PDB file of C-alpha atoms in Angstrom:
ATOM      1  CA  UNK G 236      60.894  72.130 103.531  1.00 77.00           C
ATOM      2  CA  UNK G 237      62.969  75.078 102.367  1.00 84.00           C
ATOM      3  CA  UNK G 238      62.891  75.726  98.625  1.00 89.00           C
ATOM      4  CA  UNK G 239      66.019  75.336  96.525  1.00 92.00           C
ATOM      5  CA  UNK G 240      65.702  78.996  95.494  1.00 94.00           C
ATOM      6  CA  UNK G 241      66.039  80.160  99.110  1.00 93.00           C
ATOM      7  CA  UNK G 242      68.895  77.714  99.697  1.00 93.00           C
ATOM      8  CA  UNK G 243      70.698  78.890  96.544  1.00 95.00           C
ATOM      9  CA  UNK G 244      70.291  82.535  97.572  1.00 96.00           C
ATOM     10  CA  UNK G 245      71.974  81.732 100.870  1.00 94.00           C
ATOM     11  CA  UNK G 246      74.684  79.684  99.181  1.00 95.00           C
ATOM     12  CA  UNK G 247      75.423  82.546  96.786  1.00 96.00           C
ATOM     13  CA  UNK G 248      75.612  85.000  99.708  1.00 96.00           C
ATOM     14  CA  UNK G 249      78.041  82.594 101.393  1.00 95.00           C
ATOM     15  CA  UNK G 250      80.172  82.509  98.220  1.00 96.00           C
ATOM     16  CA  UNK G 251      80.199  86.317  98.051  1.00 97.00           C
ATOM     17  CA  UNK G 252      81.244  86.676 101.680  1.00 95.00           C
ATOM     18  CA  UNK G 253      83.864  83.930 101.375  1.00 94.00           C
ATOM     19  CA  UNK G 254      85.375  85.574  98.288  1.00 97.00           C
ATOM     20  CA  UNK G 255      85.335  89.002  99.927  1.00 97.00           C
ATOM     21  CA  UNK G 256      86.919  87.533 103.076  1.00 94.00           C
ATOM     22  CA  UNK G 257      89.743  86.069 101.009  1.00 95.00           C
ATOM     23  CA  UNK G 258      90.144  89.275  99.026  1.00 97.00           C
ATOM     24  CA  UNK G 259      90.535  91.288 102.232  1.00 97.00           C
ATOM     25  CA  UNK G 260      93.643  89.241 103.031  1.00 97.00           C
ATOM     26  CA  UNK G 261      94.914  89.480  99.437  1.00 98.00           C
ATOM     27  CA  UNK G 262      94.588  93.276  99.519  1.00 98.00           C
ATOM     28  CA  UNK G 263      96.065  93.576 103.013  1.00 98.00           C
ATOM     29  CA  UNK G 264      99.063  91.479 101.976  1.00 98.00           C
ATOM     30  CA  UNK G 265      99.473  93.565  98.812  1.00 98.00           C
ATOM     31  CA  UNK G 266      99.526  96.751 100.916  1.00 98.00           C
ATOM     32  CA  UNK G 267     102.461  95.222 102.840  1.00 97.00           C
ATOM     33  CA  UNK G 268     104.288  94.439  99.587  1.00 97.00           C
ATOM     34  CA  UNK G 269     103.504  90.713  99.809  1.00 97.00           C
ATOM     35  CA  UNK G 270     101.406  88.171  97.981  1.00 97.00           C
ATOM     36  CA  UNK G 271      98.810  86.415 100.104  1.00 97.00           C
ATOM     37  CA  UNK G 272     100.859  83.194  99.832  1.00 96.00           C
ATOM     38  CA  UNK G 273     103.959  85.040 101.047  1.00 97.00           C
ATOM     39  CA  UNK G 274     101.942  86.421 103.963  1.00 97.00           C
ATOM     40  CA  UNK G 275     100.658  82.963 104.896  1.00 96.00           C
ATOM     41  CA  UNK G 276     104.142  81.437 104.669  1.00 96.00           C
ATOM     42  CA  UNK G 277     105.569  84.298 106.740  1.00 96.00           C
ATOM     43  CA  UNK G 278     102.889  83.750 109.412  1.00 96.00           C
ATOM     44  CA  UNK G 279     103.398  79.985 109.315  1.00 95.00           C
ATOM     45  CA  UNK G 280     107.127  80.313 109.909  1.00 95.00           C
ATOM     46  CA  UNK G 281     106.525  82.956 112.578  1.00 95.00           C
ATOM     47  CA  UNK G 282     103.964  80.820 114.413  1.00 93.00           C
ATOM     48  CA  UNK G 283     105.570  77.455 113.611  1.00 88.00           C
ATOM     49  CA  UNK G 284     108.382  77.525 116.131  1.00 80.00           C
ATOM     50  CA  UNK G 285     111.562  75.567 115.567  1.00 77.00           C
ATOM     51  CA  UNK G 286     109.933  72.728 113.600  1.00 81.00           C
ATOM     52  CA  UNK G 287     108.489  74.603 110.638  1.00 90.00           C
ATOM     53  CA  UNK G 288     108.911  72.708 107.370  1.00 90.00           C
ATOM     54  CA  UNK G 289     107.571  73.290 103.875  1.00 90.00           C
ATOM     55  CA  UNK G 290     105.463  70.144 104.263  1.00 90.00           C
ATOM     56  CA  UNK G 291     103.828  71.426 107.472  1.00 91.00           C
ATOM     57  CA  UNK G 292     103.067  74.794 105.860  1.00 93.00           C
ATOM     58  CA  UNK G 293     101.602  73.048 102.819  1.00 93.00           C
ATOM     59  CA  UNK G 294      99.368  70.833 104.954  1.00 92.00           C
ATOM     60  CA  UNK G 295      98.181  73.626 107.250  1.00 91.00           C
ATOM     61  CA  UNK G 296      97.489  76.303 104.627  1.00 92.00           C
ATOM     62  CA  UNK G 297      96.763  74.074 101.605  1.00 93.00           C
ATOM     63  CA  UNK G 298      99.433  75.817  99.565  1.00 94.00           C
ATOM     64  CA  UNK G 299     101.283  73.629  97.051  1.00 94.00           C
ATOM     65  CA  UNK G 300     104.856  72.802  98.090  1.00 91.00           C
ATOM     66  CA  UNK G 301     106.110  74.290  94.831  1.00 94.00           C
ATOM     67  CA  UNK G 302     104.502  77.644  95.704  1.00 95.00           C
ATOM     68  CA  UNK G 303     105.953  77.502  99.209  1.00 93.00           C
ATOM     69  CA  UNK G 304     109.353  76.734  97.729  1.00 92.00           C
ATOM     70  CA  UNK G 305     109.105  79.787  95.426  1.00 95.00           C
ATOM     71  CA  UNK G 306     108.145  81.991  98.392  1.00 96.00           C
ATOM     72  CA  UNK G 307     110.951  80.469 100.444  1.00 94.00           C
ATOM     73  CA  UNK G 308     113.506  81.127  97.667  1.00 95.00           C
ATOM     74  CA  UNK G 309     112.374  84.767  97.542  1.00 97.00           C
ATOM     75  CA  UNK G 310     112.659  85.080 101.334  1.00 97.00           C
ATOM     76  CA  UNK G 311     116.055  83.361 101.228  1.00 95.00           C
ATOM     77  CA  UNK G 312     117.259  85.750  98.488  1.00 96.00           C
ATOM     78  CA  UNK G 313     116.193  88.679 100.702  1.00 97.00           C
ATOM     79  CA  UNK G 314     118.108  87.207 103.643  1.00 97.00           C
ATOM     80  CA  UNK G 315     114.969  86.552 105.710  1.00 97.00           C
ATOM     81  CA  UNK G 316     115.157  82.756 106.143  1.00 96.00           C
ATOM     82  CA  UNK G 317     117.585  79.859 106.293  1.00 94.00           C
ATOM     83  CA  UNK G 318     117.181  76.082 106.035  1.00 89.00           C
ATOM     84  CA  UNK G 319     118.469  73.635 108.614  1.00 87.00           C
ATOM     85  CA  UNK G 320     118.374  69.841 108.202  1.00 85.00           C
ATOM     86  CA  UNK G 321     116.099  67.940 110.579  1.00 80.00           C
ATOM     87  CA  UNK G 322     118.254  65.693 112.755  1.00 76.00           C
ATOM     88  CA  UNK G 323     115.839  62.756 112.420  1.00 78.00           C
ATOM     89  CA  UNK G 324     115.268  63.188 108.652  1.00 75.00           C
ATOM     90  CA  UNK G 325     118.043  64.831 106.643  1.00 72.00           C
ATOM     91  CA  UNK G 326     115.800  65.060 103.541  1.00 77.00           C
ATOM     92  CA  UNK G 327     113.434  67.501 105.259  1.00 80.00           C
ATOM     93  CA  UNK G 328     114.648  70.872 106.357  1.00 86.00           C
ATOM     94  CA  UNK G 329     113.425  73.258 109.015  1.00 89.00           C
ATOM     95  CA  UNK G 330     112.807  76.847 107.948  1.00 92.00           C
ATOM     96  CA  UNK G 331     113.978  79.495 110.385  1.00 93.00           C
ATOM     97  CA  UNK G 332     114.174  83.247 110.238  1.00 96.00           C
ATOM     98  CA  UNK G 333     117.454  85.086 110.171  1.00 96.00           C
ATOM     99  CA  UNK G 334     117.715  87.947 112.651  1.00 97.00           C
ATOM    100  CA  UNK G 335     116.526  90.356 109.940  1.00 97.00           C
ATOM    101  CA  UNK G 336     113.768  87.935 108.960  1.00 97.00           C
ATOM    102  CA  UNK G 337     112.515  87.656 112.527  1.00 96.00           C
ATOM    103  CA  UNK G 338     112.383  91.437 112.882  1.00 98.00           C
ATOM    104  CA  UNK G 339     110.543  91.742 109.560  1.00 98.00           C
ATOM    105  CA  UNK G 340     108.086  88.947 110.390  1.00 97.00           C
ATOM    106  CA  UNK G 341     107.453  90.312 113.883  1.00 97.00           C
ATOM    107  CA  UNK G 342     106.514  93.658 112.339  1.00 98.00           C
ATOM    108  CA  UNK G 343     104.227  92.239 109.640  1.00 98.00           C
ATOM    109  CA  UNK G 344     102.554  89.664 111.895  1.00 98.00           C
ATOM    110  CA  UNK G 345     102.040  92.263 114.645  1.00 98.00           C
ATOM    111  CA  UNK G 346     100.296  94.569 112.127  1.00 98.00           C
ATOM    112  CA  UNK G 347      98.125  91.715 110.875  1.00 98.00           C
ATOM    113  CA  UNK G 348      97.170  90.547 114.365  1.00 98.00           C
ATOM    114  CA  UNK G 349      96.334  94.122 115.384  1.00 98.00           C
ATOM    115  CA  UNK G 350      93.863  94.425 112.490  1.00 97.00           C
ATOM    116  CA  UNK G 351      92.410  90.940 113.040  1.00 97.00           C
ATOM    117  CA  UNK G 352      92.033  91.389 116.802  1.00 98.00           C
ATOM    118  CA  UNK G 353      90.477  94.809 116.299  1.00 98.00           C
ATOM    119  CA  UNK G 354      87.847  93.238 114.026  1.00 97.00           C
ATOM    120  CA  UNK G 355      87.194  90.477 116.569  1.00 97.00           C
ATOM    121  CA  UNK G 356      86.919  93.008 119.374  1.00 98.00           C
ATOM    122  CA  UNK G 357      84.416  95.027 117.358  1.00 98.00           C
ATOM    123  CA  UNK G 358      82.301  92.020 116.378  1.00 97.00           C
ATOM    124  CA  UNK G 359      82.487  90.706 119.937  1.00 98.00           C
ATOM    125  CA  UNK G 360      83.804  87.441 121.301  1.00 97.00           C
ATOM    126  CA  UNK G 361      80.350  85.838 121.452  1.00 98.00           C
ATOM    127  CA  UNK G 362      79.588  86.527 117.779  1.00 98.00           C
ATOM    128  CA  UNK G 363      83.095  85.401 116.818  1.00 97.00           C
ATOM    129  CA  UNK G 364      82.533  82.136 118.695  1.00 98.00           C
ATOM    130  CA  UNK G 365      79.211  81.716 116.876  1.00 98.00           C
ATOM    131  CA  UNK G 366      80.937  82.387 113.544  1.00 96.00           C
ATOM    132  CA  UNK G 367      83.576  79.755 114.303  1.00 97.00           C
ATOM    133  CA  UNK G 368      80.990  77.254 115.480  1.00 98.00           C
ATOM    134  CA  UNK G 369      78.790  77.841 112.419  1.00 96.00           C
ATOM    135  CA  UNK G 370      81.739  77.504 110.035  1.00 95.00           C
ATOM    136  CA  UNK G 371      82.828  74.306 111.785  1.00 97.00           C
ATOM    137  CA  UNK G 372      79.274  72.926 111.534  1.00 97.00           C
ATOM    138  CA  UNK G 373      78.973  73.887 107.852  1.00 95.00           C
ATOM    139  CA  UNK G 374      82.319  72.199 107.162  1.00 93.00           C
ATOM    140  CA  UNK G 375      81.277  69.047 109.027  1.00 95.00           C
ATOM    141  CA  UNK G 376      77.922  68.831 107.259  1.00 95.00           C
ATOM    142  CA  UNK G 377      79.470  69.528 103.862  1.00 93.00           C
ATOM    143  CA  UNK G 378      82.102  66.860 104.475  1.00 94.00           C
ATOM    144  CA  UNK G 379      79.446  64.358 105.589  1.00 94.00           C
ATOM    145  CA  UNK G 380      77.230  65.100 102.575  1.00 92.00           C
ATOM    146  CA  UNK G 381      80.094  65.014 100.090  1.00 89.00           C
ATOM    147  CA  UNK G 382      81.313  61.672 101.428  1.00 83.00           C
ATOM    148  CA  UNK G 383      77.947  59.910 101.273  1.00 57.00           C
ATOM    149  CA  UNK G 384      75.304  59.324  98.662  1.00 51.00           C
ATOM    150  CA  UNK G 385      73.877  62.821  99.278  1.00 46.00           C
ATOM    151  CA  UNK G 386      77.021  64.302  97.690  1.00 44.00           C
ATOM    152  CA  UNK G 387      76.429  62.283  94.531  1.00 50.00           C
ATOM    153  CA  UNK G 388      72.774  63.177  94.017  1.00 50.00           C
ATOM    154  CA  UNK G 389      71.669  65.914  91.703  1.00 48.00           C
ATOM    155  CA  UNK G 390      68.587  67.992  92.303  1.00 46.00           C
ATOM    156  CA  UNK G 391      66.674  69.337  89.311  1.00 40.00           C
TER     157      UNK G 391
END
């Protein structure tokens, strides 16, 4: 059995990497003149097609709707986005880029994808697949443990 000390060392390394990973995106967004939430909303609208709503962005990126609304209002003020009512549900509105917004988003998202794809190319597809598989497994095991009695136990 692996000691709790070894497990905690690994958990703390995971925390450090996770925080650094997130900070890389925060700093990259800042260098583009955006907050990380603005970057995520911009990408979500860019990748979301014609059915992008605040609710869908909130669910996908786990950003509160209020934060998305603030980002949207900023983008709207800058002339980057417009709202259109959904035909089937007038209360919800689809977010779409204006012509200027699409050009802006295409530029930012292209820069981001270039950096991300460069990193993936350097790490290699096989290692990237392993990373994704390991993260998916960790998430599954965490979810399973947190949902059962294991998640309620305390170890001293």
